mmCIF file of C-alpha atoms and ligand atoms in Angstrom:
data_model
loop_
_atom_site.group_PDB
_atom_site.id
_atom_site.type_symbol
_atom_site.label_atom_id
_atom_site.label_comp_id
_atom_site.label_asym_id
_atom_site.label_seq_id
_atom_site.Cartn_x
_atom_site.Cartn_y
_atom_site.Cartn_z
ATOM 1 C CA UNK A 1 0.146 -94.093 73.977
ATOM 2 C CA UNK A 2 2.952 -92.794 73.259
ATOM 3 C CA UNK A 3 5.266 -90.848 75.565
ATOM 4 C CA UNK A 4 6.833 -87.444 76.451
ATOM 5 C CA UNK A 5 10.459 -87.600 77.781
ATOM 6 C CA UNK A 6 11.777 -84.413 78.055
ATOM 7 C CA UNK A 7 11.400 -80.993 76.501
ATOM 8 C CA UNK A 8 14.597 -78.794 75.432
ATOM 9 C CA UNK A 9 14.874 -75.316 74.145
ATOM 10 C CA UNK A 10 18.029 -74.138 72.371
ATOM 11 C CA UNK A 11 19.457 -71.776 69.993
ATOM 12 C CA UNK A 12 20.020 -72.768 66.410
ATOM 13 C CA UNK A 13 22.283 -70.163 64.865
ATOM 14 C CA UNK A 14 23.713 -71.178 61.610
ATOM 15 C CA UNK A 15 27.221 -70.172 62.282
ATOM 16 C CA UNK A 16 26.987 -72.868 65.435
ATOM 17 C CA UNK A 17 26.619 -75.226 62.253
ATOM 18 C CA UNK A 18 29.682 -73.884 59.968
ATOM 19 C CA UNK A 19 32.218 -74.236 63.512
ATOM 20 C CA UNK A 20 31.245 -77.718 63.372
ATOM 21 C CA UNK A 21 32.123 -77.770 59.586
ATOM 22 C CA UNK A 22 35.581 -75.674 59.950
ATOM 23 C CA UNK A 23 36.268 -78.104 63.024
ATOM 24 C CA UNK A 24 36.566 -75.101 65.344
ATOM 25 C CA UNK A 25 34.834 -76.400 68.152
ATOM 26 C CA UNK A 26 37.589 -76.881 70.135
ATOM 27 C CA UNK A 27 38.582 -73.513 69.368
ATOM 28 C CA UNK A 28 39.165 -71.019 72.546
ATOM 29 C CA UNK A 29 35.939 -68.731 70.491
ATOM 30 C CA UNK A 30 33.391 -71.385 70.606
ATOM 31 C CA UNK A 31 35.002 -74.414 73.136
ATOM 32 C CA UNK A 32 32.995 -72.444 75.991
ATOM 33 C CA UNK A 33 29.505 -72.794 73.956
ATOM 34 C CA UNK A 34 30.201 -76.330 72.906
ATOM 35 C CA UNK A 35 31.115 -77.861 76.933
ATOM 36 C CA UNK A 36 27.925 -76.399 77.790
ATOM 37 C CA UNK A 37 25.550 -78.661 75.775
ATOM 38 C CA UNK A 38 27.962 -81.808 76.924
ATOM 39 C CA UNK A 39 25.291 -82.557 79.816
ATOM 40 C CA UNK A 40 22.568 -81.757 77.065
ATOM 41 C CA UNK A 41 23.982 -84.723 74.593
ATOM 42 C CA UNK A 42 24.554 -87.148 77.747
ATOM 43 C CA UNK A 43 20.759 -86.505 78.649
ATOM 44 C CA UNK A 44 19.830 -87.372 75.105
ATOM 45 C CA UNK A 45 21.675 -90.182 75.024
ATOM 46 C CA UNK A 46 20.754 -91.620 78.203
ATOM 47 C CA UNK A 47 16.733 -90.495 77.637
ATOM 48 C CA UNK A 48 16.816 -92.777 74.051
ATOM 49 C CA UNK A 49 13.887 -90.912 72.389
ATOM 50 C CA UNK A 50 12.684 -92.351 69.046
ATOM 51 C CA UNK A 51 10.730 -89.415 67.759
ATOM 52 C CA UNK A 52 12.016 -85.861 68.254
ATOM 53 C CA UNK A 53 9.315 -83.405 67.616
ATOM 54 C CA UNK A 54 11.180 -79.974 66.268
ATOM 55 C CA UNK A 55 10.170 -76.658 66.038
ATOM 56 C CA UNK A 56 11.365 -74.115 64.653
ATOM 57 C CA UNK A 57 11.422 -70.871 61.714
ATOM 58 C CA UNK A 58 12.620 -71.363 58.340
ATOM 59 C CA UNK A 59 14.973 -68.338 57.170
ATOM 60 C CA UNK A 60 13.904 -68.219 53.750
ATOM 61 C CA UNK A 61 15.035 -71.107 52.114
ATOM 62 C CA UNK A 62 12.178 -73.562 52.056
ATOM 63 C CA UNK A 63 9.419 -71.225 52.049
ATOM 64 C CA UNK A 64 10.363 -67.258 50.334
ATOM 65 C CA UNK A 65 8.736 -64.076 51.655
ATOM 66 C CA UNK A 66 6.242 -64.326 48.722
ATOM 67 C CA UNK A 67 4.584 -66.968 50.660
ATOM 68 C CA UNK A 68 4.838 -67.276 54.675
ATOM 69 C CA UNK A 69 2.550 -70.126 56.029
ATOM 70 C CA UNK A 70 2.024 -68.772 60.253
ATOM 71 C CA UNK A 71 2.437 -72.871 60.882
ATOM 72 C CA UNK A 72 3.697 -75.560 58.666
ATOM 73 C CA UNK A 73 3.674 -79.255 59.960
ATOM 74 C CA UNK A 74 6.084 -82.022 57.595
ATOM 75 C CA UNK A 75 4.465 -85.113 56.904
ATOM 76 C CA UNK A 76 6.853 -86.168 54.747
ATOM 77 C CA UNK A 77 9.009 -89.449 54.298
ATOM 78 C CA UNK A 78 12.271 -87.958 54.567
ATOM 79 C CA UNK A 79 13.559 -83.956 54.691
ATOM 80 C CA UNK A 80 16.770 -82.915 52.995
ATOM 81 C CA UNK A 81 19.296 -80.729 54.814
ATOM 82 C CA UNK A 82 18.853 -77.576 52.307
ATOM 83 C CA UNK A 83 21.741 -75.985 50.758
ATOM 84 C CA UNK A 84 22.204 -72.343 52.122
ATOM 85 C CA UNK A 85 24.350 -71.034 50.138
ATOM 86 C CA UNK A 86 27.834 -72.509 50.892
ATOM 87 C CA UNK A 87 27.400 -75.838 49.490
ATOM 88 C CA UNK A 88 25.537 -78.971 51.259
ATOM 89 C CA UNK A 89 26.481 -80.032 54.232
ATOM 90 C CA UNK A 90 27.800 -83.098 55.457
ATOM 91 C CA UNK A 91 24.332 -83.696 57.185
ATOM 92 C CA UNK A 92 22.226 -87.222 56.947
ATOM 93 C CA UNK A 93 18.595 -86.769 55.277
ATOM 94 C CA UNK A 94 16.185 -86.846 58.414
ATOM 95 C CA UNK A 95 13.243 -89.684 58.558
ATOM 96 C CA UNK A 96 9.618 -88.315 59.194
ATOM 97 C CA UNK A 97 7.913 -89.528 62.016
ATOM 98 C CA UNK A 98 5.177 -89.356 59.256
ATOM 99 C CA UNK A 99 2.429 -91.407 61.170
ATOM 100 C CA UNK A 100 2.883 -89.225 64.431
ATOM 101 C CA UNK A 101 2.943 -85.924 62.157
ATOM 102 C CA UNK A 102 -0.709 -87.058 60.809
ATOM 103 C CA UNK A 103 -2.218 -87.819 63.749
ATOM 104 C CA UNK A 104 -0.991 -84.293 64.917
ATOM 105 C CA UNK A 105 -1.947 -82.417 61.888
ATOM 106 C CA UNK A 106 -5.407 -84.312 62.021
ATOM 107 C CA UNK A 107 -5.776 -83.011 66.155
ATOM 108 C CA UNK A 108 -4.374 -79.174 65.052
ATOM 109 C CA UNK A 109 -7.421 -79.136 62.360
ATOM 110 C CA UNK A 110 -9.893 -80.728 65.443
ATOM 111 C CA UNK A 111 -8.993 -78.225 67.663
ATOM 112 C CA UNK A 112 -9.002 -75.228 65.148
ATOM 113 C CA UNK A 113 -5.704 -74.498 63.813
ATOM 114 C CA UNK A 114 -5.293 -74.565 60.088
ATOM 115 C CA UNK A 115 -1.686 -75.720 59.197
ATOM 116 C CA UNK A 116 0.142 -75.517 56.056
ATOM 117 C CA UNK A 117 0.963 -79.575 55.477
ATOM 118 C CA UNK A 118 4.306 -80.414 53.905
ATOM 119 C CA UNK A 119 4.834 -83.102 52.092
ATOM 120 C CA UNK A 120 7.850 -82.238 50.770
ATOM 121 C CA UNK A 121 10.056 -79.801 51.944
ATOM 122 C CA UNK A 122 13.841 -78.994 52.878
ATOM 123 C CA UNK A 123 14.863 -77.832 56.373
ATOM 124 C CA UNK A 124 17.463 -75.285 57.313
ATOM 125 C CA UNK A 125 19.673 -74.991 60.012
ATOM 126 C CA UNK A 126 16.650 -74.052 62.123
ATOM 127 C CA UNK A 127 16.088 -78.093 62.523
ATOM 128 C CA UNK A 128 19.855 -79.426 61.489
ATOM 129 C CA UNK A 129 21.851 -77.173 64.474
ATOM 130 C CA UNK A 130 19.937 -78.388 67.065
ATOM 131 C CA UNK A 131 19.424 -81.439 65.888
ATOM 132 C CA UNK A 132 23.771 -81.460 65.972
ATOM 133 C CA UNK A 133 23.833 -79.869 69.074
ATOM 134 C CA UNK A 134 21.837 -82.821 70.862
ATOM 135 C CA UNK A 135 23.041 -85.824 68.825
ATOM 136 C CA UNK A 136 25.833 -84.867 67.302
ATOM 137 C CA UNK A 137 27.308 -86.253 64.005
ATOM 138 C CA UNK A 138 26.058 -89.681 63.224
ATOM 139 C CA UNK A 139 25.864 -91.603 59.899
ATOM 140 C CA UNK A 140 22.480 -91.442 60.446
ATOM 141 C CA UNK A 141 19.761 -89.959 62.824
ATOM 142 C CA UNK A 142 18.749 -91.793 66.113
ATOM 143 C CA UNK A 143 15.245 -90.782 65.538
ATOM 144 C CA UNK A 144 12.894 -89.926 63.207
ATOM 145 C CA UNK A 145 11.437 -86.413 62.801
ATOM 146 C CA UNK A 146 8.263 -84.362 63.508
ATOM 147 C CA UNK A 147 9.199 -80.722 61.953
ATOM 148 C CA UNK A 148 6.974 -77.753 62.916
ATOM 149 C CA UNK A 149 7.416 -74.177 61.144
ATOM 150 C CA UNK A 150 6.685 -70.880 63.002
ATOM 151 C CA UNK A 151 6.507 -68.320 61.013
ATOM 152 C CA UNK A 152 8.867 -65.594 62.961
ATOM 153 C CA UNK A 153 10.332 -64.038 59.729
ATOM 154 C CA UNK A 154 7.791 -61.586 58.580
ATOM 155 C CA UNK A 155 5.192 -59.585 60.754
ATOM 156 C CA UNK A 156 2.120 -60.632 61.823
ATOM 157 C CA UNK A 157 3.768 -63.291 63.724
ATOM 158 C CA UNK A 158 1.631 -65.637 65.635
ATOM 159 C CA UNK A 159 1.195 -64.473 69.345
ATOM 160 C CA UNK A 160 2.957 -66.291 72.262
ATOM 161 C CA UNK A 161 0.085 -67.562 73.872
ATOM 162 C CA UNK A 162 -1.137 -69.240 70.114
ATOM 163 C CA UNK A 163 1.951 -71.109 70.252
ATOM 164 C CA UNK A 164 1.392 -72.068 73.861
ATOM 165 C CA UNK A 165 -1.847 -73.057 73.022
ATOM 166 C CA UNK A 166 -0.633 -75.143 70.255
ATOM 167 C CA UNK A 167 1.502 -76.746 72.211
ATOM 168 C CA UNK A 168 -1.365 -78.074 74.353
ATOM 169 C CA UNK A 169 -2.381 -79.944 71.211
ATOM 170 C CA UNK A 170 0.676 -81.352 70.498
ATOM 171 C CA UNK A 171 1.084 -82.585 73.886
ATOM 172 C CA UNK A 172 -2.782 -84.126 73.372
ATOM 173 C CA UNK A 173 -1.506 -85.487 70.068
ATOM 174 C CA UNK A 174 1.540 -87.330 71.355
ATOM 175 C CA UNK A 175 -0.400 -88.571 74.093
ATOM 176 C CA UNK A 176 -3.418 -89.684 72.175
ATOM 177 C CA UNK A 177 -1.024 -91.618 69.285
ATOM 178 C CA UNK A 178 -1.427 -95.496 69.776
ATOM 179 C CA UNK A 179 2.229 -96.215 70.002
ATOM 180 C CA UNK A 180 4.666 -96.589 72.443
ATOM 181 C CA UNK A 181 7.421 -93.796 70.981
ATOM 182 C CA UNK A 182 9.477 -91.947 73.159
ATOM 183 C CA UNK A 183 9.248 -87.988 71.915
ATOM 184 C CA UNK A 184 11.603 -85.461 72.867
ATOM 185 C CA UNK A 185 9.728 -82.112 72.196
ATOM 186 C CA UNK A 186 12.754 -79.235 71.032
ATOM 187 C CA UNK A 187 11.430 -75.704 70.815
ATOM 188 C CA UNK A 188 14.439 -73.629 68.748
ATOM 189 C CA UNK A 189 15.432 -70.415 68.165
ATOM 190 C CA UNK A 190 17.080 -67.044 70.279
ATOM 191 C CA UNK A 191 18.376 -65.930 72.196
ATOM 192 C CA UNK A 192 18.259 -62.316 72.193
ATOM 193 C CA UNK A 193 19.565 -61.215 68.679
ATOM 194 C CA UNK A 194 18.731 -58.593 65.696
ATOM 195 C CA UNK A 195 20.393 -59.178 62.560
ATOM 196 C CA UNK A 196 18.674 -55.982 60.930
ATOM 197 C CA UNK A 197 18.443 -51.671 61.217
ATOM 198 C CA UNK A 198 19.318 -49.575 63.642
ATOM 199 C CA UNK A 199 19.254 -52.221 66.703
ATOM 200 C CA UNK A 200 21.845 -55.132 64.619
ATOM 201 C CA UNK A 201 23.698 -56.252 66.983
ATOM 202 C CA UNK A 202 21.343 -55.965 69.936
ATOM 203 C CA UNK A 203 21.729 -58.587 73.005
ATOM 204 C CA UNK A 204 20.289 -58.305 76.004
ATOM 205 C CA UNK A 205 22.441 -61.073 78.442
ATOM 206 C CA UNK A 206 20.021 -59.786 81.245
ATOM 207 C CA UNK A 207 16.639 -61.075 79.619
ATOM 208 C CA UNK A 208 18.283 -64.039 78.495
ATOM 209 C CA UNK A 209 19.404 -65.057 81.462
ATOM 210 C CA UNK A 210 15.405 -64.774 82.865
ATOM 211 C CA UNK A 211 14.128 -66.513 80.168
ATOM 212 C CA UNK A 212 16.806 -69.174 81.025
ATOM 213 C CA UNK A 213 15.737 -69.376 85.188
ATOM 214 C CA UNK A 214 12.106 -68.329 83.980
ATOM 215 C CA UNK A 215 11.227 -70.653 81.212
ATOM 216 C CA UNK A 216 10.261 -73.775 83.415
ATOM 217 C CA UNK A 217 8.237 -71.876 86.556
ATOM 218 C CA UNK A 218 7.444 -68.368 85.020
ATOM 219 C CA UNK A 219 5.810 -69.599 82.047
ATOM 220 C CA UNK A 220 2.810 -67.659 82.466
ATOM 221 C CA UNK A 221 5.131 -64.357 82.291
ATOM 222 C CA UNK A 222 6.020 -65.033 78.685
ATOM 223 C CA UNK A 223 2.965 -66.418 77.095
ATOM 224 C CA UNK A 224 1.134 -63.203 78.192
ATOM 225 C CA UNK A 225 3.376 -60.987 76.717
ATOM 226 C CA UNK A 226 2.807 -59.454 73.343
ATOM 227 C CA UNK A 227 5.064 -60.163 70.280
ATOM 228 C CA UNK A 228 5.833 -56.195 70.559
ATOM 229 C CA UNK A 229 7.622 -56.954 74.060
ATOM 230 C CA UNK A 230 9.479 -59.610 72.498
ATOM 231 C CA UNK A 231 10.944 -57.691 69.818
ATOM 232 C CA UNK A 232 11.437 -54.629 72.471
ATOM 233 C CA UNK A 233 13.147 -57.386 74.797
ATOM 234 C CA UNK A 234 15.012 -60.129 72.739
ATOM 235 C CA UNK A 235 15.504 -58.301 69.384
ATOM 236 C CA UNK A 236 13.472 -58.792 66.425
ATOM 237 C CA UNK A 237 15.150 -61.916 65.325
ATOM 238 C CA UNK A 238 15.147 -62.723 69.610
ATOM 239 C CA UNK A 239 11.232 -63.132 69.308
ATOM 240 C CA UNK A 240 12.215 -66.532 67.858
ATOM 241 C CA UNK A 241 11.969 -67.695 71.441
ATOM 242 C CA UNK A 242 7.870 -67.995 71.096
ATOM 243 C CA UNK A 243 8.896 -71.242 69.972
ATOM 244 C CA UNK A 244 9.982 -72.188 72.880
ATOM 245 C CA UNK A 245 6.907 -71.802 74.191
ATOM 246 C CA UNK A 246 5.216 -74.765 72.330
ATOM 247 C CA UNK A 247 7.543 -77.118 73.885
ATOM 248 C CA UNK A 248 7.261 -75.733 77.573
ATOM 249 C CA UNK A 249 2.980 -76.440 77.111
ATOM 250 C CA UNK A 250 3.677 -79.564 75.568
ATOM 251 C CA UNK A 251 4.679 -80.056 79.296
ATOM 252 C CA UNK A 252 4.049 -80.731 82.910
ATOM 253 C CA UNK A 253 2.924 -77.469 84.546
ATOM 254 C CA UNK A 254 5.650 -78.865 86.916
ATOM 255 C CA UNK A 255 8.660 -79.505 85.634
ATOM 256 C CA UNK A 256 12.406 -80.668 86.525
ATOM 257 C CA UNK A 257 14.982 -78.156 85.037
ATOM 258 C CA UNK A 258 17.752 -80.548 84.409
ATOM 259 C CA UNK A 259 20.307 -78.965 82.437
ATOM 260 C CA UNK A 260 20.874 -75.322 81.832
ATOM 261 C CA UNK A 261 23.541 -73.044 79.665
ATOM 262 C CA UNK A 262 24.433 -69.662 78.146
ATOM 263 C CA UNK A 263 27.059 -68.486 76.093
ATOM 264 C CA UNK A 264 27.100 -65.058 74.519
ATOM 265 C CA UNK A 265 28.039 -63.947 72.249
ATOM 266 C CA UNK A 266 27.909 -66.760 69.608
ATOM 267 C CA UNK A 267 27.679 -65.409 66.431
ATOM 268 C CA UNK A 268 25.388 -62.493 66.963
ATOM 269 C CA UNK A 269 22.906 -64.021 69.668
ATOM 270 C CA UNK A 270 23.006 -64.756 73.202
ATOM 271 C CA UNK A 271 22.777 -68.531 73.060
ATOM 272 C CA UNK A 272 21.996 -71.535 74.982
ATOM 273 C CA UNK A 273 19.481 -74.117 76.469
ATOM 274 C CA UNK A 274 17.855 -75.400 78.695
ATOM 275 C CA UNK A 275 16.462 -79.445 79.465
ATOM 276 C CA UNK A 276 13.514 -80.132 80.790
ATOM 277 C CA UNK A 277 11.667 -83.293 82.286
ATOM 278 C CA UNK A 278 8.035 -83.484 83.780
ATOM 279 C CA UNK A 279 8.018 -83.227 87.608
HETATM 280 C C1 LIG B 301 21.939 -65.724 63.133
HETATM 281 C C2 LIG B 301 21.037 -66.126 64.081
HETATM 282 C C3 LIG B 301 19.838 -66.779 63.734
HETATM 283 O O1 LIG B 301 18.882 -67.207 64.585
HETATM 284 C C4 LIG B 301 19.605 -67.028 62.421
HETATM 285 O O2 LIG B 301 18.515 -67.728 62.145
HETATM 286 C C5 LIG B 301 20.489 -66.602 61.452
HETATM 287 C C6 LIG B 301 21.661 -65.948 61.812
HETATM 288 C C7 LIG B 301 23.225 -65.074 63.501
HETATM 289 O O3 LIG B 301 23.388 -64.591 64.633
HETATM 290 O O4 LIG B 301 24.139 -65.062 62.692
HETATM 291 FE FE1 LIG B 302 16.916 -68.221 63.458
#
C-alpha cells in the first residue's frame, strides 16, 4: 500500500516562474516570497516522497477553450514543460507515475467520475512553479508525477465539494495501490486574484489569510460554499483554490499544519502555502 506523506497547497503564478529565470529571487520584490517556502523545500526534502500527485488548471496551452475537459488525469510516460510564449524553459521533462495514475483513473471511473485520460500532454506552469517552489532546480525530478487538471478556466466549473469528493478517491486510490511509494498530494492555484474586467486587480489579503488558518480545521466551511462565493471572495481567477480542496480530502480529517506563508502581492495574487501532515 502505498503511502500519504503530506499534503501542500500553494500558488503557482507564472511570473513566480520567470523571477526564477531572470535570477531575481534574491531581489528586495520577491526575496520576501521566496524565504517563505525555505521551511516548505526543507520539509520536502526531509519527507523524500517518490510520487507527487499534482493538481492543478491548465491556462490554455494544453487544452484551448474549444475544448475544456472538467477533469483530466495524465497517464503518460513523460510530460513536457510547454512553451508559453517566451521560449522553453530551462525545466527537466517530468516522469509519470503512470502505474499509480491508472490505478487512479480506473477507481475515479468505479466510483463515478468520468475523466478525460491523457496520454500525452504538455503541462504549464500550473504543475512546473510548484513543482520549483518545493524542489527547486534539479537536473532532474526527485519524483515521478501524477498530474490532475481542474478545469477553473471557463464556467461551469466543477463545485468545491466535487473536488472534495474526488479527493476522497484519490486518497482510496493511493491507499489501495500495491506499492510502497511515498505520495506527496499538492493542490495548486490562488490566492485571491482576477486577471480580467472590472474587478483586475482584485485581492482580498483578509480571505486569504482564512483560507490560510482555515484550510486544515475549517474544511467543511469551504467545500460547502458555492463556486459563486468563490469568485465573490477570491476573484474569478482566486476560485482556483477548489483545488486545494482535493488535496485537504485526500487527508486526515485531523491534520498537523506544519508550515505556513503569505506574500502579497506577487504578481497579481495574494500568494502562499501551506504544509500539511496527517495528525
Ligand atoms: C497570474 C496568476 C495565475 O494564477 C495565473 O495562472 C496566471 C497569471 C498572475 O497573477 O499574473
Ligand atoms: Fe493559475
Amino acid at each position: 500500500m502505498a503511502k500519504i506523506i503530506g499534503g501542500v497547497g500553494t500558488s503557482h503564478v507564472p511570473s513566480i516562474g520567470a523571477a526564477l529565470d531572470k535570477g531575481l529571487a534574491d531581489t528586495p520584490d520577491w526575496k520576501p516570497f521566496f524565504d517563505g517556502y525555505i521551511p516548505g523545500k526543507q520539509w520536502m526534502a526531509d519527507m523524500k516522497p517518490d510520487i507527487a500527485v499534482v493538481i492543478f488548471n491548465d491556462h490554455g496551452n494544453s487544452f484551448f477553450l474549444d475544448r475544456v475537459p472538467t477533469f483530466a488525469v495524465g497517464v503518460a510516460e513523460t510530460y513536457h514543460p510547454v512553451d508559453e510564449g517566451w521560449g522553453p524553459r530551462n525545466v527537466p521533462d517530468f516522469k509519470g507515475a503512470q502505474d499509480l495514475s491508472w490505478h487512479f483513473v480506473d477507481q475515479l471511473v468505479e466510483r463515478h467520475f468520468d475523466p478525460l485520460v491523457c496520454r500525452e500532454i504538455d503541462v504549464d506552469h500550473g504543475l512546473q512553479v510548484p513543482m520549483e517552489l518545493f524542489f527547486g532546480h534539479p537536473e532532474a525530478w526527485p519524483v515521478k508525477v501524477l498530474p490532475i487538471w481542474v478545469n477553473t478556466i471557463q464556467f461551469p466549473i466543477p463545485t468545491p465539494q466535487r473536488c472534495w469528493d474526488m479527493g476522497k478517491v484519490l486518497r482510496d486510490a493511493i491507499e489501495s495501490f500495491p506499492g510502497d511509494e511515498r505520495v506527496v498530494i499538492m493542490g495548486t492555484g490562488g490566492l485571491s486574484h482576477q486577471l480580467q474586467g472590472s474587478r483586475a486587480g482584485f485581492i482580498n489579503r483578509t480571505a486569504d489569510e482564512a483560507w490560510l488558518n482555515g484550510i486544515a480545521d475549517n474544511y467543511d466551511h469551504y467545500r460547502n460554499m458555492t463556486r459563486e462565493e468563490y469568485v465573490e471572495e477570491f476573484g474569478s481567477e482566486g476560485a482556483e483554490l477548489i483545488m486545494w480542496l482535493v488535496m485537504r480530502a485526500a487527508m486526515n480529517d485531523k491534520v498537523t499544519l506544519k508550515h505556513r506563508h503569505y506574500h502579497a502581492p506577487a504578481s497579481m495574487t495574494g500568494a502562499g502555502m501551506v504544509v500539511l501532515e496527517n495528525a
